[in-house]
XYZ file of C-alpha atoms in Angstrom:
263
model
C -12.421 -4.037 23.316
C -12.665 -7.772 22.697
C -11.563 -8.297 19.074
C -12.018 -12.072 19.286
C -15.796 -11.775 19.059
C -17.439 -13.079 15.895
C -19.009 -9.624 15.570
C -15.674 -7.826 15.247
C -13.219 -10.148 13.551
C -10.349 -8.674 11.546
C -9.037 -10.353 8.400
C -6.141 -9.159 6.277
C -5.724 -9.783 2.535
C -2.329 -9.053 1.033
C 0.104 -9.748 -1.715
C 3.361 -11.537 -0.884
C 6.474 -9.821 0.416
C 7.961 -7.958 3.345
C 5.738 -4.864 3.329
C 2.411 -6.594 4.126
C 4.046 -8.731 6.817
C 5.259 -5.552 8.496
C 1.658 -4.301 8.530
C 0.435 -7.595 9.981
C 3.089 -7.680 12.701
C 2.434 -4.076 13.714
C -1.279 -4.734 14.146
C -0.867 -7.868 16.239
C 1.857 -6.215 18.321
C -0.651 -3.447 19.081
C -3.330 -5.771 20.417
C -5.389 -6.204 17.262
C -6.095 -9.883 16.700
C -5.962 -10.834 13.006
C -8.188 -13.848 12.509
C -6.603 -14.818 9.203
C -3.889 -13.512 6.882
C -4.932 -14.314 3.319
C -2.026 -14.032 0.868
C -2.701 -14.003 -2.866
C -0.387 -15.256 -5.611
C 1.244 -12.430 -7.604
C -0.163 -11.585 -11.009
C 1.666 -13.447 -13.773
C 4.396 -11.103 -15.046
C 3.513 -11.613 -18.710
C -0.166 -10.887 -18.087
C 0.713 -7.876 -15.964
C 2.945 -6.402 -18.681
C 0.338 -7.000 -21.384
C -2.321 -5.184 -19.362
C 0.050 -2.327 -18.521
C 1.036 -1.945 -22.190
C -2.645 -1.601 -23.101
C -2.985 1.210 -20.570
C 0.173 3.265 -21.070
C 1.930 1.893 -24.162
C 4.933 -0.340 -24.819
C 7.491 2.491 -24.751
C 6.496 3.575 -21.233
C 6.378 -0.004 -19.963
C 9.886 -0.604 -21.335
C 11.049 2.462 -19.433
C 9.429 1.187 -16.230
C 11.086 -2.208 -16.605
C 14.488 -0.590 -17.162
C 13.964 1.570 -14.087
C 13.142 -1.473 -12.000
C 16.106 -3.446 -13.344
C 18.800 -0.750 -13.413
C 17.848 1.970 -10.921
C 15.978 0.293 -8.054
C 18.762 -2.218 -7.180
C 21.246 0.676 -6.995
C 18.891 2.688 -4.741
C 18.404 -0.339 -2.517
C 22.155 -0.624 -1.980
C 22.591 3.141 -1.605
C 19.951 3.352 1.129
C 20.756 0.194 3.087
C 21.787 2.019 6.282
C 18.971 4.553 6.004
C 16.387 1.806 5.539
C 17.657 -0.013 8.613
C 17.294 3.199 10.612
C 13.726 3.684 9.331
C 12.813 0.127 10.301
C 14.246 0.655 13.779
C 12.494 4.008 14.102
C 9.134 2.486 13.135
C 9.775 -0.825 14.927
C 9.012 -2.597 11.663
C 9.138 -6.367 11.933
C 9.241 -8.563 8.824
C 9.243 -11.915 10.614
C 6.818 -14.237 8.817
C 3.480 -14.822 10.510
C 2.611 -18.151 12.120
C 1.679 -20.579 9.295
C -1.493 -21.502 11.201
C -3.036 -18.094 10.490
C -2.025 -17.939 6.799
C -4.234 -19.003 3.913
C -2.892 -18.793 0.365
C -5.227 -18.125 -2.551
C -4.630 -17.633 -6.288
C -6.264 -14.203 -6.181
C -8.084 -11.910 -3.775
C -10.975 -12.168 -6.237
C -10.941 -15.967 -6.466
C -13.706 -18.279 -5.295
C -11.309 -19.651 -2.658
C -10.824 -16.186 -1.174
C -14.534 -15.398 -1.223
C -15.342 -18.718 0.450
C -12.836 -17.892 3.207
C -14.295 -14.427 3.719
C -17.826 -15.794 3.972
C -16.683 -18.468 6.401
C -14.795 -16.019 8.622
C -17.403 -13.247 8.317
C -15.167 -10.419 9.582
C -16.231 -6.865 10.337
C -13.008 -5.427 8.927
C -10.855 -6.545 5.993
C -7.457 -4.843 5.818
C -6.168 -4.776 2.230
C -2.432 -4.410 1.522
C -0.746 -4.650 -1.896
C -3.351 -6.757 -3.690
C -4.984 -6.757 -7.089
C -7.852 -4.325 -7.554
C -10.733 -5.915 -5.686
C -13.775 -6.735 -7.791
C -17.314 -5.608 -6.984
C -18.110 -9.289 -6.388
C -15.404 -9.509 -3.714
C -16.367 -6.244 -2.038
C -20.014 -7.279 -1.850
C -19.348 -10.870 -0.734
C -19.611 -9.986 2.980
C -21.053 -7.019 4.929
C -17.596 -5.918 6.106
C -15.682 -2.681 5.640
C -12.618 -3.118 3.419
C -9.878 -0.611 4.271
C -6.555 0.047 2.588
C -3.263 1.651 3.574
C -2.139 3.671 0.558
C 1.313 5.186 0.010
C 0.029 8.529 -1.191
C -2.367 11.351 -0.364
C -5.632 10.722 -2.179
C -7.343 11.752 -4.346
C -4.401 13.726 -5.712
C -1.888 10.871 -5.741
C -3.623 7.587 -6.457
C -1.852 4.502 -7.794
C 1.855 3.872 -7.300
C 4.534 5.805 -5.391
C 2.436 8.784 -4.369
C 5.173 10.146 -2.118
C 7.712 10.181 -4.922
C 5.333 11.888 -7.354
C 4.359 14.512 -4.771
C 8.037 15.424 -4.349
C 8.493 15.520 -8.123
C 5.663 18.077 -8.235
C 7.185 20.025 -5.305
C 4.010 19.241 -3.365
C 5.241 18.351 0.122
C 1.860 19.164 1.658
C 0.505 16.128 -0.193
C 3.406 13.772 0.481
C 2.164 11.099 2.849
C -0.149 8.188 3.531
C -3.902 7.658 3.299
C -6.132 5.126 5.044
C -9.305 4.768 2.999
C -12.297 2.576 2.406
C -11.963 0.322 -0.614
C -14.409 0.686 -3.483
C -14.358 -0.527 -7.092
C -12.015 2.290 -8.181
C -8.272 2.646 -7.750
C -7.695 4.397 -4.405
C -10.972 6.313 -4.780
C -12.723 5.172 -1.587
C -13.765 7.395 1.301
C -10.822 8.871 3.238
C -10.535 7.837 6.895
C -7.175 9.333 7.900
C -4.153 10.963 6.267
C -0.687 11.741 7.551
C 2.287 13.476 5.941
C 5.946 12.464 5.884
C 9.070 14.621 5.864
C 11.806 12.875 3.863
C 15.442 13.728 4.506
C 18.277 14.121 2.034
C 19.178 10.488 2.777
C 15.865 9.216 1.451
C 15.012 8.156 -2.075
C 12.432 6.375 -4.211
C 13.165 3.110 -2.383
C 12.824 4.470 1.167
C 9.834 6.813 0.720
C 7.297 3.936 0.943
C 8.805 2.777 4.250
C 8.514 6.296 5.675
C 4.916 6.304 4.473
C 4.368 2.942 6.125
C 5.519 4.043 9.577
C 3.400 7.191 9.209
C 0.395 5.132 8.186
C 0.423 2.282 10.686
C -0.849 4.248 13.723
C -3.716 5.736 11.700
C -4.496 2.314 10.226
C -4.860 0.988 13.778
C -7.126 3.929 14.600
C -9.240 3.324 11.487
C -9.699 -0.354 12.353
C -10.865 0.557 15.847
C -13.248 3.153 14.383
C -14.836 0.490 12.187
C -15.133 -1.979 15.070
C -16.690 0.744 17.232
C -18.969 1.851 14.379
C -17.470 5.312 14.582
C -16.406 6.011 10.985
C -15.989 9.671 10.062
C -14.936 10.328 6.495
C -12.533 13.153 5.700
C -13.634 15.615 3.011
C -10.830 15.880 0.412
C -9.430 19.256 -0.560
C -11.589 20.584 -3.414
C -8.510 22.224 -4.929
C -6.819 18.849 -5.426
C -7.345 17.061 -8.711
C -7.662 13.273 -8.746
C -4.684 11.751 -10.547
C -3.544 8.167 -11.133
C 0.200 7.520 -11.224
C 2.343 4.566 -12.253
C 5.978 3.619 -11.669
C 8.371 6.143 -13.284
C 10.256 5.207 -16.404
C 14.048 5.210 -16.266
C 14.199 8.471 -18.210
C 11.574 10.135 -16.009
C 13.525 9.128 -12.920
C 16.866 10.381 -14.257
C 15.395 13.686 -15.429
C 13.691 14.235 -12.065
C 16.830 13.319 -10.140
C 19.011 15.702 -12.152
C 16.642 18.635 -12.649
C 14.515 18.469 -9.486
C 16.922 16.729 -7.102
C 14.273 14.118 -6.302
C 16.025 10.829 -5.655
């Protein structure tokens, strides 16, 4: 398959950070040519917090901030050796991409990003850790937008789906989903799903990396399906409700760690 053709170009849009770069490096190391890596600027922290407060309230947002400030750094230190093993196991590479293939934009929904997409005219746009894409962005080109999501949809949409599945003692829905992107939050058609099996050494910080190494092979498969015009959507389990989750608050995390042994 010649992925350099104008008819089957692949573009990736991501937020900043190590996680998206690992996705990019995996794809190019597995013979998928990424025409351009478009990296958006993070949402302004103040604006992000204001929007989150409107959705879930100031008390819950305070708890999330405390969790991020007081718990996550501890978990990162606690799981340093385990994370290194996961990266080796999944051959995850966080070396920054060649600057020649990177374009930086203020937002995935900005005019600059849309102009780039129209210019490149890809068949596939891989979306990793970005803002919610607007209808205007999704309709700007006749490409399929696909996302790698750290959770089994539709039951665990939003943030940290693996963690929340374990909190609910729902290991059968602890994993990764590759799905088409629509105007909702992780509500697009399901292409592939794959479960993970965390060990006692894993925790809130390492679950997403386990989900990443589970998801990368099926992301590659989904991209090839789109390029070959061979998309087959998976019918979700009718017994699974559709739920949207956020980061845990510090008190939610501590209660779950003590009472449910979910780290």
